[in-house]
Structures are given as structure tokens and as C-alpha cells.
Coordinates of C-alpha atoms in Angstrom, one line a residue:
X1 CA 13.9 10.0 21.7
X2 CA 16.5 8.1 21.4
X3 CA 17.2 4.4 21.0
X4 CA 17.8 1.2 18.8
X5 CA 15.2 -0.6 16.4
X6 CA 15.1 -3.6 14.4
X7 CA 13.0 -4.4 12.3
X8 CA 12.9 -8.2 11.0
X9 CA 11.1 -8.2 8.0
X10 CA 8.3 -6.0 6.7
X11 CA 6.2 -5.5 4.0
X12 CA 5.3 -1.7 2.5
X13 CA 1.9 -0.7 0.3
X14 CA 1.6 2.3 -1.6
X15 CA -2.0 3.2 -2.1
X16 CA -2.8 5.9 -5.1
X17 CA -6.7 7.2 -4.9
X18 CA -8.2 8.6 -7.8
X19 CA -10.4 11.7 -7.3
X20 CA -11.7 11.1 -3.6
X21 CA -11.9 12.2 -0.4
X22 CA -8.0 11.3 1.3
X23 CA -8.8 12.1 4.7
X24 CA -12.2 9.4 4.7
X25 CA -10.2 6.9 2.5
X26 CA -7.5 7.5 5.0
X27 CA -9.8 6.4 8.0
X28 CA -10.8 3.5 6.1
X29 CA -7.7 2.5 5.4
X30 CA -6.6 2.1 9.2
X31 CA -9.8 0.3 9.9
X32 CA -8.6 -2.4 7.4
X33 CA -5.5 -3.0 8.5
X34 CA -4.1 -4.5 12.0
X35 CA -3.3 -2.9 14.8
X36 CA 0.4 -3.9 14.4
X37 CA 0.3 -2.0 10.9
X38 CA 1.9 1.4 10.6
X39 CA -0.3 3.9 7.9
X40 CA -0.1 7.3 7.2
X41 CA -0.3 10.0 4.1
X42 CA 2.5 10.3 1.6
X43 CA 1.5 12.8 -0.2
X44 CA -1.6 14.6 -2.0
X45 CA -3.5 11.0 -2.7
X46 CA -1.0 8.5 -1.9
X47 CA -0.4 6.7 1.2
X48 CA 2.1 4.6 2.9
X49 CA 1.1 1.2 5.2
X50 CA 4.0 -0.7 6.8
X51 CA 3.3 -4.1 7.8
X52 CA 6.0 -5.2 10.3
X53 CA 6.8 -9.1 10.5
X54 CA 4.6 -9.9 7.0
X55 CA 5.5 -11.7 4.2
X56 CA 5.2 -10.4 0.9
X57 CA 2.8 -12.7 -0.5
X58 CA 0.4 -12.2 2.3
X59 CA 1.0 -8.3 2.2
X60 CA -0.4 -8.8 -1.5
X61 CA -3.5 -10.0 0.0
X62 CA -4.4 -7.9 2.3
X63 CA -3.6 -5.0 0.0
X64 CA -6.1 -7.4 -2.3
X65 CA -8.8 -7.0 0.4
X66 CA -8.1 -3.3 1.0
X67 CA -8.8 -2.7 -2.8
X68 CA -12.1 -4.8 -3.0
X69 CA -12.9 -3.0 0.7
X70 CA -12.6 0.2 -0.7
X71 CA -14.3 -0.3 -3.8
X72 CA -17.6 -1.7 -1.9
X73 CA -17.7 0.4 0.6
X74 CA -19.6 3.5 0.3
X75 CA -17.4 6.3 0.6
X76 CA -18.6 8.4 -2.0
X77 CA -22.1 8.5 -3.2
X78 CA -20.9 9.9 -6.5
X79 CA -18.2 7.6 -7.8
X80 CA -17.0 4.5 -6.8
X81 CA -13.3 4.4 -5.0
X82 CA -10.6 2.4 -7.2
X83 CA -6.6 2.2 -5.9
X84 CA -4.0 0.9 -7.7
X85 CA -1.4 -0.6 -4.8
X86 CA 2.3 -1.4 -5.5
X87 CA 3.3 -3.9 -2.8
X88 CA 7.2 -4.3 -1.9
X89 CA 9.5 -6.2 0.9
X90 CA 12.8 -6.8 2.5
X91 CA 14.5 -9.1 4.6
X92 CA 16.4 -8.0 7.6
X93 CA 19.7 -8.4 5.5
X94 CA 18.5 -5.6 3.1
X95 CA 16.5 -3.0 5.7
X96 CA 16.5 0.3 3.9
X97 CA 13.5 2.3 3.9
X98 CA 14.3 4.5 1.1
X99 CA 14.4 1.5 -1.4
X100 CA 11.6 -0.1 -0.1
X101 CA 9.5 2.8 -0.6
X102 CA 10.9 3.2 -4.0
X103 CA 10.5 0.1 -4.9
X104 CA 6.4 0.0 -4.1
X105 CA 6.2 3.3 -5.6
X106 CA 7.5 1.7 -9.0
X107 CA 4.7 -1.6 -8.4
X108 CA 2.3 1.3 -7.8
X109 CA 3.3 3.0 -11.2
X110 CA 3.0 -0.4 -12.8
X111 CA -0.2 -1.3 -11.5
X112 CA -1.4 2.1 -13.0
X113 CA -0.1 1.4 -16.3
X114 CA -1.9 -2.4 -16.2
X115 CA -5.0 -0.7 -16.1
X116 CA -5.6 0.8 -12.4
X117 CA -7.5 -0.4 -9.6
X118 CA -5.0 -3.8 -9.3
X119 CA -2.2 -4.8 -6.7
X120 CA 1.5 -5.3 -8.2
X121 CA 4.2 -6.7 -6.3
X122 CA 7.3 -5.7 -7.3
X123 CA 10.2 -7.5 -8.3
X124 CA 13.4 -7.0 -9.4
X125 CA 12.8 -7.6 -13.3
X126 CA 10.3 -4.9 -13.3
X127 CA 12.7 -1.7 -12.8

């Protein structure tokens, strides 16, 4: 296909789950989120959800309700689910996808090192 897209301003969250089912948190995570919201599987427990046309302080919050969500929800009988979630944006002027996902990845890490099971948004002084 072939064709010309862009994207105004969107917001990224990178989900990390700790010792759980992927494919059932997966499913939970795309009943969580809107129907505008792009999510899929990065790799082995993490997860990638795009949220076109959402402001970064508001992308916090829903990845805020996504981590309560998936902590009361019964997913596994066994253990309870905790995520830590690194939350990045951009602005039109700055679309690159590579950075954005780079730059969640390195909330995500920082949310981990805080302690897990939190949301981190990043920002420029935390590289």
C-alpha cells in the first residue's frame, strides 16, 4: 500500500509484564484502551500502545489506569499482575518513531529501577 500519513501528535506506552501470561495481558490491554489506540507486542513481555492525537499528561493517566486495571483484575489466580510503564511524546515538529520508542523504553527502564509497578514519563533530563 502505498500513500502519505501524518500524524499530529501522539503519545507511546511501553508496558513490561513480569512473569504472566502476554497473550491474556495482551487482550486486556486492548480492552483498556480506545478504539483510536494502536497496541501490539514488542517483544517477549513488552508491549507497544500508540495513542494518536493525546497529550502526554493524559497518556500518563491512562497508562495510570491500565496499571491499577491490570493489577485488580484477575488474570492470574496465582500472582497478581504488576507493569512498570515508561510513557513518551512528540509534537508534529519532532515525528520520529524510532526516538519515541526509545525514549519510553528508557521511562520504562526508569520506572523499573523506582521500584516497578509505576508509570514514568520521560523527559529529557532523565537520559
Amino acid at each position: 500500500m502505498g500513500g502519505a500519513v501524518e500524524l499530529d501528535s501522539y503519545s507511546v506506552l511501553v508496558t513490561h509484564i513480569a512473569k504472566n501470561s502476554p497473550i491474556k495481558v495482551a487482550e486486556e490491554i486492548k480492552g483498556q484502551v480506545r478504539g483510536s489506540d494502536i497496541t501490539f507486542r514488542w517483544g517477549g513481555e513488552e508491549f507497544l500502545v500508540f495513542l494518536p492525537h493525546t497529550r502526554v499528561h493524559y497518556a500518563k493517566q491512562i497508562a495510570e489506569n491500565l496499571r491499577v486495571h491490570l493489577f485488580t483484575h484477575d488474570i492470574n489466580k496465582f500472582i497478581r499482575v504488576t507493569v512498570s510503564i515508561g510513557v513518551a511524546g512528540t509534537s508534529p515538529e519532532e515525528e520520529d518513531i524510532n526516538i519515541l520508542i526509545k525514549q519510553s523504553d528508557q521511562a520504562l527502564y526508569l520506572a523499573k529501577a523506582k521500584g516497578r509497578n509505576k508509570v514514568v514519563i520521560w523527559e529529557e533530563d532523565s537520559e
